[in-house]
Coordinates of C-alpha atoms in Angstrom, one line a residue:
X1 CA 56.5 53.3 -199.9
X2 CA 54.1 50.6 -201.2
X3 CA 53.1 49.2 -197.8
X4 CA 50.8 51.1 -195.5
X5 CA 52.3 50.7 -192.0
X6 CA 52.9 53.0 -189.2
X7 CA 56.1 54.7 -188.5
X8 CA 55.6 55.8 -184.9
X9 CA 59.1 57.2 -184.5
X10 CA 57.7 60.7 -184.8
X11 CA 56.1 60.0 -181.4
X12 CA 58.8 57.8 -179.7
X13 CA 61.8 56.0 -181.1
X14 CA 61.3 53.1 -178.7
X15 CA 59.7 52.1 -175.3
X16 CA 62.7 53.4 -173.5
X17 CA 62.0 56.9 -174.8
X18 CA 58.3 56.4 -173.9
X19 CA 59.1 55.6 -170.3
X20 CA 61.5 58.5 -170.1
X21 CA 58.7 60.8 -171.3
X22 CA 56.5 59.6 -168.4
X23 CA 59.2 60.5 -165.9
X24 CA 59.6 63.9 -167.6
X25 CA 55.9 64.7 -167.4
X26 CA 55.9 63.7 -163.7
X27 CA 58.7 66.2 -163.1
X28 CA 56.7 68.9 -165.0
X29 CA 53.7 68.1 -162.8
X30 CA 55.7 68.6 -159.7
X31 CA 57.0 71.9 -161.0
X32 CA 53.5 73.2 -162.1
X33 CA 52.2 72.7 -158.5
X34 CA 54.1 75.9 -157.6
X35 CA 51.3 77.9 -159.1
X36 CA 49.0 76.8 -156.2
X37 CA 50.6 79.3 -154.0
X38 CA 51.3 82.1 -156.5
X39 CA 49.0 85.1 -157.0
X40 CA 48.1 85.4 -160.6
X41 CA 48.8 88.3 -162.9
X42 CA 48.7 88.5 -166.7
X43 CA 52.3 87.1 -167.0
X44 CA 52.0 84.2 -164.5
X45 CA 48.6 83.3 -165.9
X46 CA 50.2 82.9 -169.3
X47 CA 53.1 80.9 -168.0
X48 CA 50.8 78.6 -166.0
X49 CA 48.6 78.0 -169.1
X50 CA 51.6 77.4 -171.3
X51 CA 53.0 74.9 -168.8
X52 CA 49.6 73.1 -168.4
X53 CA 49.1 72.7 -172.2
X54 CA 52.7 71.6 -172.7
X55 CA 52.1 68.8 -170.1
X56 CA 48.8 67.9 -171.8
X57 CA 50.5 67.7 -175.2
X58 CA 53.3 65.5 -173.9
X59 CA 50.8 63.3 -172.0
X60 CA 48.7 63.0 -175.1
X61 CA 51.7 61.7 -177.1
X62 CA 52.2 59.1 -174.3
X63 CA 48.6 57.9 -174.5
X64 CA 48.5 57.9 -178.3
X65 CA 51.8 55.9 -178.6
X66 CA 50.8 53.3 -176.0
X67 CA 47.4 52.8 -177.5
X68 CA 48.6 52.5 -181.1
X69 CA 51.4 50.0 -180.1
X70 CA 48.8 47.9 -178.3
X71 CA 46.3 47.7 -181.2
X72 CA 49.2 46.7 -183.5
X73 CA 50.5 44.1 -181.0
X74 CA 47.5 43.0 -178.9
X75 CA 49.2 39.8 -177.7
X76 CA 52.4 41.5 -176.6
X77 CA 52.6 41.8 -172.8
X78 CA 54.7 44.9 -172.8
X79 CA 52.2 46.6 -175.1
X80 CA 49.3 45.5 -173.0
X81 CA 51.0 46.8 -169.9
X82 CA 52.1 50.1 -171.5
X83 CA 48.5 50.8 -172.5
X84 CA 47.3 50.3 -168.9
X85 CA 50.1 52.5 -167.6
X86 CA 49.4 55.3 -170.1
X87 CA 45.6 55.2 -169.4
X88 CA 46.1 55.4 -165.6
X89 CA 48.8 58.0 -166.0
X90 CA 46.5 60.1 -168.2
X91 CA 43.8 59.9 -165.5
X92 CA 46.4 61.0 -162.9
X93 CA 47.6 63.9 -165.0
X94 CA 44.1 65.2 -165.6
X95 CA 43.4 65.0 -161.9
X96 CA 46.6 66.8 -160.9
X97 CA 46.0 69.6 -163.3
X98 CA 42.4 70.3 -162.2
X99 CA 43.6 72.8 -159.6
X100 CA 44.5 75.2 -162.4
X101 CA 40.9 75.5 -163.6
X102 CA 39.8 76.1 -160.0
X103 CA 42.5 78.8 -159.5
X104 CA 41.3 80.6 -162.7
X105 CA 37.7 80.3 -161.6
X106 CA 38.6 81.8 -158.3
X107 CA 40.2 84.7 -160.2
X108 CA 36.9 85.4 -161.8
X109 CA 35.8 86.2 -165.4
X110 CA 36.2 89.9 -165.2
X111 CA 39.8 89.7 -163.9
X112 CA 40.7 87.0 -166.4
X113 CA 39.4 89.2 -169.3
X114 CA 41.3 92.1 -167.9
X115 CA 44.5 90.0 -168.0
X116 CA 43.7 88.9 -171.6
X117 CA 43.4 92.6 -172.6
X118 CA 46.7 93.4 -171.0
X119 CA 48.7 90.5 -172.5
X120 CA 48.3 89.9 -176.2
X121 CA 49.8 86.3 -175.9
X122 CA 46.9 85.3 -173.7
X123 CA 44.4 85.8 -176.5
X124 CA 45.0 82.3 -177.9
X125 CA 43.4 81.0 -174.6
X126 CA 40.4 83.2 -174.7
X127 CA 37.9 80.7 -176.2
X128 CA 39.1 78.0 -173.8
X129 CA 38.9 80.3 -170.8
X130 CA 35.4 81.5 -171.7
X131 CA 34.4 77.9 -172.1
X132 CA 35.9 77.2 -168.6
X133 CA 33.6 79.9 -167.1
X134 CA 30.7 78.5 -169.0
X135 CA 31.4 75.1 -167.4
X136 CA 32.0 76.7 -164.0
X137 CA 29.2 75.2 -162.1
X138 CA 30.4 71.7 -163.1
X139 CA 34.0 72.1 -161.9
X140 CA 34.4 70.3 -158.6
X141 CA 36.7 70.4 -155.5
X142 CA 39.5 68.0 -154.9
X143 CA 37.4 65.5 -152.9
X144 CA 34.8 65.2 -155.6
X145 CA 37.4 65.0 -158.3
X146 CA 39.0 62.1 -156.5
X147 CA 35.7 60.3 -156.6
X148 CA 35.4 61.1 -160.3
X149 CA 38.9 59.7 -160.8
X150 CA 37.9 56.5 -159.0
X151 CA 34.8 56.1 -161.1
X152 CA 36.9 56.6 -164.3
X153 CA 39.3 54.0 -163.1
X154 CA 36.4 51.7 -162.5
X155 CA 35.2 52.3 -166.1
X156 CA 38.8 51.7 -167.4
X157 CA 39.0 48.4 -165.5
X158 CA 35.6 47.2 -166.9
X159 CA 36.8 48.2 -170.4
X160 CA 39.9 46.1 -169.9
X161 CA 37.8 43.1 -168.9
X162 CA 35.6 43.8 -171.9
X163 CA 38.6 43.9 -174.3
X164 CA 39.9 40.6 -172.8
X165 CA 36.6 38.9 -173.4
X166 CA 36.5 40.1 -177.0
X167 CA 40.1 38.9 -177.5
X168 CA 39.2 35.4 -176.4
X169 CA 35.8 35.0 -178.2
X170 CA 35.7 31.8 -180.2
X171 CA 33.1 31.2 -183.0
X172 CA 31.5 27.9 -184.0
X173 CA 32.4 26.6 -187.4
X174 CA 29.9 26.7 -190.2
X175 CA 29.3 24.5 -193.2
X176 CA 29.8 25.8 -196.8
X177 CA 29.3 23.3 -199.6
X178 CA 29.4 20.5 -197.1
X179 CA 32.8 21.6 -195.7
X180 CA 33.5 22.8 -192.2
X181 CA 34.8 26.4 -192.2
X182 CA 36.3 28.0 -189.1
X183 CA 35.1 31.5 -188.4
X184 CA 37.4 34.1 -187.0
X185 CA 37.5 37.9 -186.7
X186 CA 39.1 38.2 -190.1
X187 CA 36.6 36.1 -192.1
X188 CA 33.3 36.7 -190.3
X189 CA 32.5 39.9 -192.1
X190 CA 32.9 38.2 -195.5
X191 CA 30.5 35.4 -194.6
X192 CA 27.9 37.7 -193.0
X193 CA 27.6 39.4 -196.3
X194 CA 27.7 36.2 -198.4
X195 CA 25.3 36.0 -201.4
X196 CA 24.5 32.5 -200.2
X197 CA 21.6 32.9 -197.8
X198 CA 22.4 29.9 -195.7
X199 CA 26.0 30.9 -195.3
X200 CA 25.1 34.4 -193.9
X201 CA 22.4 32.8 -191.7
X202 CA 24.8 30.3 -190.2
X203 CA 27.4 33.0 -189.7
X204 CA 24.9 35.3 -188.1
X205 CA 23.9 32.6 -185.6
X206 CA 27.4 31.6 -185.0
X207 CA 28.4 35.2 -184.3
X208 CA 25.6 35.8 -181.9
X209 CA 25.9 32.4 -180.2
X210 CA 29.6 33.3 -179.5
X211 CA 28.5 36.5 -177.7
X212 CA 25.5 35.0 -176.0
X213 CA 27.8 32.8 -173.9
X214 CA 29.1 35.8 -172.2
X215 CA 25.9 37.8 -172.1
X216 CA 25.8 37.9 -168.3
X217 CA 29.4 39.3 -168.1
X218 CA 28.6 41.8 -170.9
X219 CA 25.5 43.0 -168.9
X220 CA 27.5 43.3 -165.7
X221 CA 30.2 45.3 -167.4
X222 CA 27.6 47.6 -169.1
X223 CA 25.7 48.0 -165.8
X224 CA 28.9 49.0 -163.9
X225 CA 30.1 51.4 -166.6
X226 CA 26.7 53.1 -166.8
X227 CA 26.4 53.4 -163.0
X228 CA 29.8 55.1 -162.9
X229 CA 29.0 57.4 -165.8
X230 CA 25.7 58.4 -164.1
X231 CA 27.5 59.0 -160.8
X232 CA 30.1 61.2 -162.6
X233 CA 27.3 63.2 -164.2
X234 CA 25.6 63.7 -160.8
X235 CA 28.9 64.6 -159.1
X236 CA 29.6 67.2 -161.8
X237 CA 26.0 68.6 -161.4
X238 CA 24.5 67.5 -164.7
X239 CA 21.0 66.1 -165.0
X240 CA 22.0 63.2 -167.2
X241 CA 24.9 61.6 -169.0
X242 CA 23.5 63.0 -172.2
X243 CA 23.5 66.6 -170.9
X244 CA 27.1 66.1 -169.6
X245 CA 28.3 64.7 -173.0
X246 CA 26.7 67.4 -175.1
X247 CA 27.3 70.3 -172.7
X248 CA 31.0 69.9 -172.8
X249 CA 30.9 70.9 -176.5
X250 CA 28.1 73.4 -176.0
X251 CA 25.6 71.3 -178.1
X252 CA 21.9 71.8 -177.6
X253 CA 20.1 68.6 -176.5
X254 CA 17.4 69.7 -179.0
X255 CA 19.7 68.3 -181.7
X256 CA 19.4 64.8 -180.4
X257 CA 15.6 65.1 -180.1
X258 CA 15.4 66.6 -183.5
X259 CA 17.5 63.8 -185.0
X260 CA 15.5 61.0 -183.4
X261 CA 12.1 62.6 -184.3
X262 CA 13.3 63.2 -187.9
X263 CA 14.5 59.6 -188.4
X264 CA 11.3 58.3 -186.8
X265 CA 9.3 60.4 -189.2
X266 CA 11.3 58.9 -192.1
X267 CA 11.4 55.3 -191.1
X268 CA 9.1 54.4 -194.0
X269 CA 11.7 55.9 -196.4
X270 CA 14.5 53.6 -195.3
X271 CA 12.1 50.7 -194.9
X272 CA 11.1 51.2 -198.5
X273 CA 14.8 50.7 -199.5
X274 CA 15.0 47.5 -197.5
X275 CA 11.9 46.3 -199.4
X276 CA 13.6 47.1 -202.7
X277 CA 16.7 45.2 -201.5
X278 CA 14.6 42.2 -200.5
X279 CA 12.9 42.2 -203.9
X280 CA 16.2 42.4 -205.8
X281 CA 17.5 39.5 -203.7
X282 CA 14.2 37.7 -204.3
X283 CA 13.6 37.2 -200.6
X284 CA 9.9 37.3 -199.6
X285 CA 10.4 37.1 -195.8
X286 CA 13.7 38.8 -195.0
X287 CA 15.5 38.3 -191.6
X288 CA 18.0 40.8 -190.1
X289 CA 20.9 38.8 -191.5
X290 CA 19.6 39.3 -195.1
X291 CA 20.4 43.0 -195.1
X292 CA 24.2 42.6 -194.9
X293 CA 24.4 41.2 -198.4
X294 CA 25.5 43.9 -200.9
X295 CA 23.6 44.6 -204.1
X296 CA 26.6 43.8 -206.2
X297 CA 25.0 41.3 -208.6
X298 CA 28.0 39.0 -207.8
X299 CA 30.5 41.5 -209.2
X300 CA 33.1 40.4 -206.7
X301 CA 35.3 43.4 -207.2
X302 CA 38.6 43.2 -205.3
X303 CA 41.1 46.0 -204.7
X304 CA 44.8 46.1 -203.8
X305 CA 46.1 48.7 -201.4
X306 CA 47.7 50.5 -204.4
X307 CA 44.3 50.4 -206.2
X308 CA 42.7 51.9 -203.1
X309 CA 45.3 54.7 -202.9
X310 CA 44.8 55.7 -206.6
X311 CA 41.0 55.6 -206.2
X312 CA 41.1 57.7 -203.1
X313 CA 43.4 60.3 -204.7
X314 CA 41.1 60.6 -207.7
X315 CA 37.9 60.6 -205.7
X316 CA 39.0 63.5 -203.4
X317 CA 40.3 65.8 -206.2
X318 CA 37.2 68.0 -205.8
X319 CA 38.7 69.0 -202.4
X320 CA 41.7 70.6 -204.1
X321 CA 45.4 70.2 -204.5
X322 CA 46.3 71.1 -201.0
X323 CA 44.1 68.3 -199.6
X324 CA 45.7 65.8 -202.1
X325 CA 49.2 66.8 -201.1
X326 CA 48.5 66.1 -197.4
X327 CA 47.0 62.7 -198.2
X328 CA 50.2 61.7 -200.1
X329 CA 52.3 62.7 -197.1
X330 CA 50.1 60.7 -194.7
X331 CA 50.3 57.6 -196.8
X332 CA 53.9 57.5 -195.7
X333 CA 53.9 56.1 -192.1
X334 CA 50.5 57.3 -190.8
X335 CA 48.2 54.6 -191.9
X336 CA 48.5 51.0 -190.7
X337 CA 46.4 48.9 -193.1
X338 CA 48.5 45.8 -193.8
X339 CA 47.1 42.4 -192.5
X340 CA 49.0 41.1 -189.5
X341 CA 47.8 38.4 -187.1
X342 CA 49.2 40.4 -184.2
X343 CA 47.0 43.3 -184.9
X344 CA 43.5 43.9 -183.4
X345 CA 41.3 42.3 -186.1
X346 CA 37.9 43.9 -185.7
X347 CA 38.3 47.6 -185.3
X348 CA 39.1 50.7 -187.4
X349 CA 40.0 54.0 -185.9
X350 CA 42.0 57.2 -186.1
X351 CA 43.9 59.1 -183.4
X352 CA 46.1 62.1 -183.9
X353 CA 47.4 61.8 -187.5
X354 CA 47.4 58.0 -187.4
X355 CA 44.8 55.6 -188.8
X356 CA 44.3 51.9 -188.1
X357 CA 42.6 49.2 -190.1
X358 CA 42.9 45.8 -191.7
X359 CA 42.7 46.1 -195.5
X360 CA 41.3 42.9 -197.1
X361 CA 40.5 44.3 -200.5
X362 CA 36.8 44.9 -200.4
X363 CA 34.8 48.1 -201.1
X364 CA 34.2 48.4 -197.4
X365 CA 38.0 48.6 -196.8
X366 CA 38.3 51.5 -199.3
X367 CA 35.4 53.2 -197.6
X368 CA 37.0 52.8 -194.2
X369 CA 40.3 54.1 -195.4
X370 CA 38.8 57.2 -197.1
X371 CA 36.7 57.8 -193.9
X372 CA 39.8 57.6 -191.6
X373 CA 41.8 59.8 -194.0
X374 CA 39.2 62.4 -193.5
X375 CA 39.9 62.3 -189.8
X376 CA 43.7 62.4 -190.0
X377 CA 43.8 65.2 -192.7
X378 CA 41.4 67.2 -190.5
X379 CA 43.8 66.7 -187.5
X380 CA 46.9 67.4 -189.6
X381 CA 45.4 70.7 -190.8
X382 CA 44.2 71.7 -187.3
X383 CA 47.6 70.8 -185.8
X384 CA 49.4 73.0 -188.3
X385 CA 47.1 75.9 -188.0
X386 CA 46.1 75.9 -184.3
X387 CA 47.9 75.5 -181.0
X388 CA 47.7 72.1 -179.3
X389 CA 44.8 73.3 -177.1
X390 CA 42.6 73.5 -180.2
X391 CA 44.2 70.7 -182.3
X392 CA 41.4 68.2 -181.8
X393 CA 38.4 68.8 -183.9
X394 CA 34.9 69.1 -182.4
X395 CA 32.4 66.3 -183.0
X396 CA 30.6 67.7 -186.1
X397 CA 33.8 69.0 -187.8
X398 CA 35.4 65.5 -187.4
X399 CA 32.5 63.6 -188.7
X400 CA 31.8 66.0 -191.5
X401 CA 35.5 65.7 -192.6
X402 CA 35.3 61.9 -192.8
X403 CA 31.8 61.4 -194.3
X404 CA 32.3 64.0 -197.0
X405 CA 35.1 61.7 -198.2
X406 CA 32.8 58.7 -198.2
X407 CA 30.2 60.5 -200.3
X408 CA 32.9 61.6 -202.8
X409 CA 34.2 58.0 -203.0
X410 CA 30.8 56.7 -204.0
X411 CA 30.2 59.5 -206.5
X412 CA 33.6 58.8 -208.1
X413 CA 33.0 55.0 -208.3
X414 CA 29.4 55.6 -209.6
X415 CA 30.5 58.0 -212.3
X416 CA 33.3 55.7 -213.4
X417 CA 31.2 52.5 -213.3
X418 CA 31.5 50.3 -216.4
X419 CA 28.1 48.8 -216.3
X420 CA 24.5 49.3 -215.0
X421 CA 25.2 46.6 -212.4
X422 CA 28.2 48.6 -211.1
X423 CA 26.1 51.7 -211.0
X424 CA 23.4 49.9 -208.9
X425 CA 26.1 48.6 -206.6
X426 CA 27.7 52.0 -205.9
X427 CA 24.4 53.9 -205.7
X428 CA 23.1 51.3 -203.3
X429 CA 26.3 51.8 -201.2
X430 CA 25.4 55.5 -201.0
X431 CA 21.9 54.6 -199.7
X432 CA 23.5 51.9 -197.4
X433 CA 25.4 54.8 -195.8
X434 CA 22.1 56.3 -194.8
X435 CA 21.0 52.9 -193.6
X436 CA 24.1 52.2 -191.5
X437 CA 25.0 55.8 -190.5
X438 CA 21.7 57.5 -190.0
X439 CA 19.0 54.8 -189.5
X440 CA 21.1 52.4 -187.4
X441 CA 23.1 54.9 -185.5
X442 CA 20.0 56.9 -184.5
X443 CA 18.5 53.6 -183.5
X444 CA 21.5 53.0 -181.3
X445 CA 21.2 56.5 -179.9
X446 CA 17.6 56.0 -179.0
X447 CA 18.5 52.6 -177.5
X448 CA 21.2 54.2 -175.4
X449 CA 18.7 56.9 -174.2
X450 CA 16.4 54.1 -173.1
X451 CA 19.2 52.3 -171.2
X452 CA 20.2 55.4 -169.2
X453 CA 16.5 56.1 -168.4
X454 CA 16.0 52.5 -167.2
X455 CA 19.4 52.5 -165.3
X456 CA 18.3 55.4 -163.1
X457 CA 16.2 53.1 -160.9
X458 CA 17.1 49.5 -162.0
X459 CA 20.0 47.2 -162.9
X460 CA 20.8 46.5 -166.5
X461 CA 20.4 42.7 -166.6
X462 CA 20.9 40.7 -169.8
X463 CA 17.2 40.0 -170.0
X464 CA 16.3 43.7 -169.7
X465 CA 18.9 44.7 -172.3
X466 CA 17.6 42.1 -174.7
X467 CA 14.0 43.2 -174.2
X468 CA 14.8 46.9 -174.7
X469 CA 16.9 46.0 -177.8
X470 CA 14.1 43.8 -179.2
X471 CA 11.6 46.7 -179.0
X472 CA 13.9 49.1 -180.7
X473 CA 14.8 46.9 -183.7
X474 CA 11.1 46.1 -184.4
X475 CA 10.3 49.8 -184.3
X476 CA 13.1 50.7 -186.8
X477 CA 13.0 47.7 -189.2
X478 CA 9.2 47.5 -189.3
X479 CA 6.7 44.7 -189.9
X480 CA 8.1 43.3 -193.1
X481 CA 11.0 41.5 -191.3
X482 CA 11.1 38.2 -189.5
X483 CA 12.8 38.5 -186.2
X484 CA 14.9 35.6 -184.8
X485 CA 15.0 35.2 -181.1
X486 CA 18.8 35.5 -181.1
X487 CA 18.6 38.9 -182.7
X488 CA 17.9 40.3 -179.2
X489 CA 21.4 39.6 -178.2
X490 CA 23.0 42.0 -180.7
X491 CA 23.4 44.6 -178.0
X492 CA 26.4 42.6 -176.7
X493 CA 28.3 43.5 -179.9
X494 CA 27.7 47.3 -179.8
X495 CA 31.2 48.3 -178.7
X496 CA 30.4 52.0 -178.6
X497 CA 27.9 51.4 -175.7
X498 CA 30.9 50.3 -173.6
X499 CA 33.6 52.6 -174.8
X500 CA 31.9 56.0 -175.2
X501 CA 28.8 58.0 -174.1
X502 CA 26.5 59.0 -176.9
X503 CA 28.8 58.4 -179.9
X504 CA 26.6 57.0 -182.6
X505 CA 24.5 60.2 -183.1
X506 CA 27.7 61.9 -184.5
X507 CA 27.6 59.5 -187.4
X508 CA 23.9 60.1 -188.1
X509 CA 24.1 63.8 -187.9
X510 CA 27.5 63.8 -189.6
X511 CA 26.1 62.0 -192.8
X512 CA 23.2 64.4 -193.1
X513 CA 25.5 67.4 -192.7
X514 CA 28.1 65.9 -195.1
X515 CA 25.4 65.2 -197.8
X516 CA 24.4 68.9 -197.7
X517 CA 28.1 70.0 -197.8
X518 CA 28.9 67.9 -200.9
X519 CA 25.8 69.2 -202.6
X520 CA 26.9 72.7 -201.8
X521 CA 30.6 72.2 -202.6
X522 CA 30.3 70.1 -205.8
X523 CA 26.8 70.4 -207.2
X524 CA 25.7 73.9 -206.5
X525 CA 29.2 75.6 -206.1
X526 CA 28.0 77.6 -203.1
X527 CA 30.9 76.5 -201.0
X528 CA 34.5 77.1 -202.0
X529 CA 37.4 74.6 -201.5
X530 CA 39.3 77.4 -199.7
X531 CA 36.4 77.8 -197.2
X532 CA 36.1 74.1 -196.7
X533 CA 39.9 73.8 -196.0
X534 CA 39.6 76.7 -193.6
X535 CA 36.8 74.9 -191.8
X536 CA 38.9 71.7 -191.5
X537 CA 41.9 73.7 -190.2
X538 CA 39.9 75.3 -187.3
X539 CA 40.2 72.4 -184.9
X540 CA 38.1 73.3 -181.8
X541 CA 38.9 77.0 -181.8
X542 CA 35.1 77.6 -181.5
X543 CA 32.0 75.5 -180.7
X544 CA 30.8 72.9 -183.2
X545 CA 27.6 74.7 -184.2
X546 CA 29.5 78.0 -184.8
X547 CA 32.2 76.2 -186.8
X548 CA 29.6 74.7 -189.0
X549 CA 28.3 78.1 -189.8
X550 CA 31.6 78.7 -191.6
X551 CA 30.3 76.3 -194.3
X552 CA 26.7 77.6 -194.2
X553 CA 25.3 74.8 -191.9
X554 CA 22.9 75.9 -189.2
X555 CA 21.7 72.8 -187.3
X556 CA 19.3 74.6 -185.0
X557 CA 17.5 77.2 -187.2
X558 CA 17.4 75.4 -190.6
X559 CA 16.2 72.1 -192.0
X560 CA 19.6 70.5 -192.6
X561 CA 18.4 67.1 -191.4
X562 CA 15.3 67.4 -193.7
X563 CA 17.6 68.4 -196.6
X564 CA 19.7 65.3 -196.0
X565 CA 16.6 63.0 -196.2
X566 CA 15.6 64.8 -199.5
X567 CA 19.0 63.7 -200.9
X568 CA 18.3 60.1 -199.7
X569 CA 14.9 60.1 -201.3
X570 CA 16.4 61.3 -204.6
X571 CA 19.0 58.4 -204.4
X572 CA 16.2 55.9 -203.8
X573 CA 14.3 57.2 -206.8
X574 CA 17.4 57.0 -208.9
X575 CA 18.0 53.4 -207.8
X576 CA 14.4 52.5 -208.7
X577 CA 14.9 54.0 -212.2
X578 CA 18.2 52.1 -212.8
X579 CA 16.5 48.8 -211.8
X580 CA 13.5 49.6 -214.0
X581 CA 15.7 50.4 -217.0
X582 CA 17.7 47.3 -216.5
X583 CA 14.5 45.2 -216.5
X584 CA 13.3 46.9 -219.7
X585 CA 16.7 46.3 -221.4
X586 CA 16.6 42.7 -220.5

């Protein structure tokens, strides 16, 4: 199969089967309500939990299928409608099943553990049940759950408005060699990273000007979403949205503080790289739009999808034959990478064992593909080794799985480079990973922190959002950059702010962890392939921080973040040496 396109028949053959499944789940929900009036023992507890997680699994398939079909056909009314139906139905299912948690909590921890000891089959639920009791004070009654459901519906409605705005954004044309060029979601990335400075400047202004037209609407959407998230956190007895987001996975808030402080302490390191980049590009006074251009010395390397598949297979050989075998299987119907005007043009994501992207032949496309393969192999391994309840990976496992792949890609390309210029390009990409994944994602995390703090007592207006964003970019990029007024509006384009709470830090911490993992797995041989596969196969059968200890990563009591920055410093020194040697040779 040379084309990379989804085959979703593993989920549903067609929309008729999709609709039948919704009706089936509704019937199962009606049946599961019988447990409201049944006194629990070890047998009925097992049956109730089995029924609950069967419903959750079927409902998950409904949501995944509708979402994937939408992103592949964003202009199809049936797909748009099915996505809304699935999202609302998912919300409804989660609300209907909440009585089960309440019933188990009423049973009590001691009685629950007694039932687990009596019934061997209940042991698969032990971690989940212990976690439920850990979260006990945050489980609410039906009245409060109804309010939470309404807030979630409000958030979904705002996200639908947000997606509609994105779908209809039009960009001004730009001039290249005295010719008018129309910008669109497909071409804009190419022009933002153009080696011609005027082209990337015009593109940057055209992009931000397109978003600035809707800045008031974007601010209103963000303000409403944040208000509903804060209300939900309050209703569930959390002190903040951050605490709610992290507590659900038992992650210490200290990790966020540690990350922000560490990055702030190392701003000079990444700023020194930006200075090197400016010097190579011969730009004395860089603007933000200058940092998008790659250090490719005009290599203009293009890849076909088949090239990408071969490179990915070779790059990931250090992970072992089992890993490669799974990739080859997932290449058949689980990755949708072909260009199609009906697809969503500007996002890349993975869900379940399916990845979505638009492959245009650049290095970034290969990087995106190998990153997403990390996610879907991780899910595939978990799905085949754990029950559905634990099939989804925790935050740090998922990001480690994907970013380890990115690092191995850069290493493979660097080691197989045919010239010094290529080596500089691929090494710079490794450093750029730190720039985009650690530096920028931590900046976004600190920005999000600031927004929630401000929102406690004030509305998030477009002017306030721009002011807060202006302060944060100047802090992170430093004094050697010229800041255009329109740069303040970049917050309108940060999709994660709208779609998720505190998502970017996962990339930042993930890269620092992944750097240490590759160092341990490949360079020092302290970590075996078998242990790494076992780690990827664990899903969420334990908490993130405990799972990381399987591969010798302790985020709280060790200096993993510091180790990650040491690797970055070595890469920057290596880049400096390459540049120096090139100058001496010429």
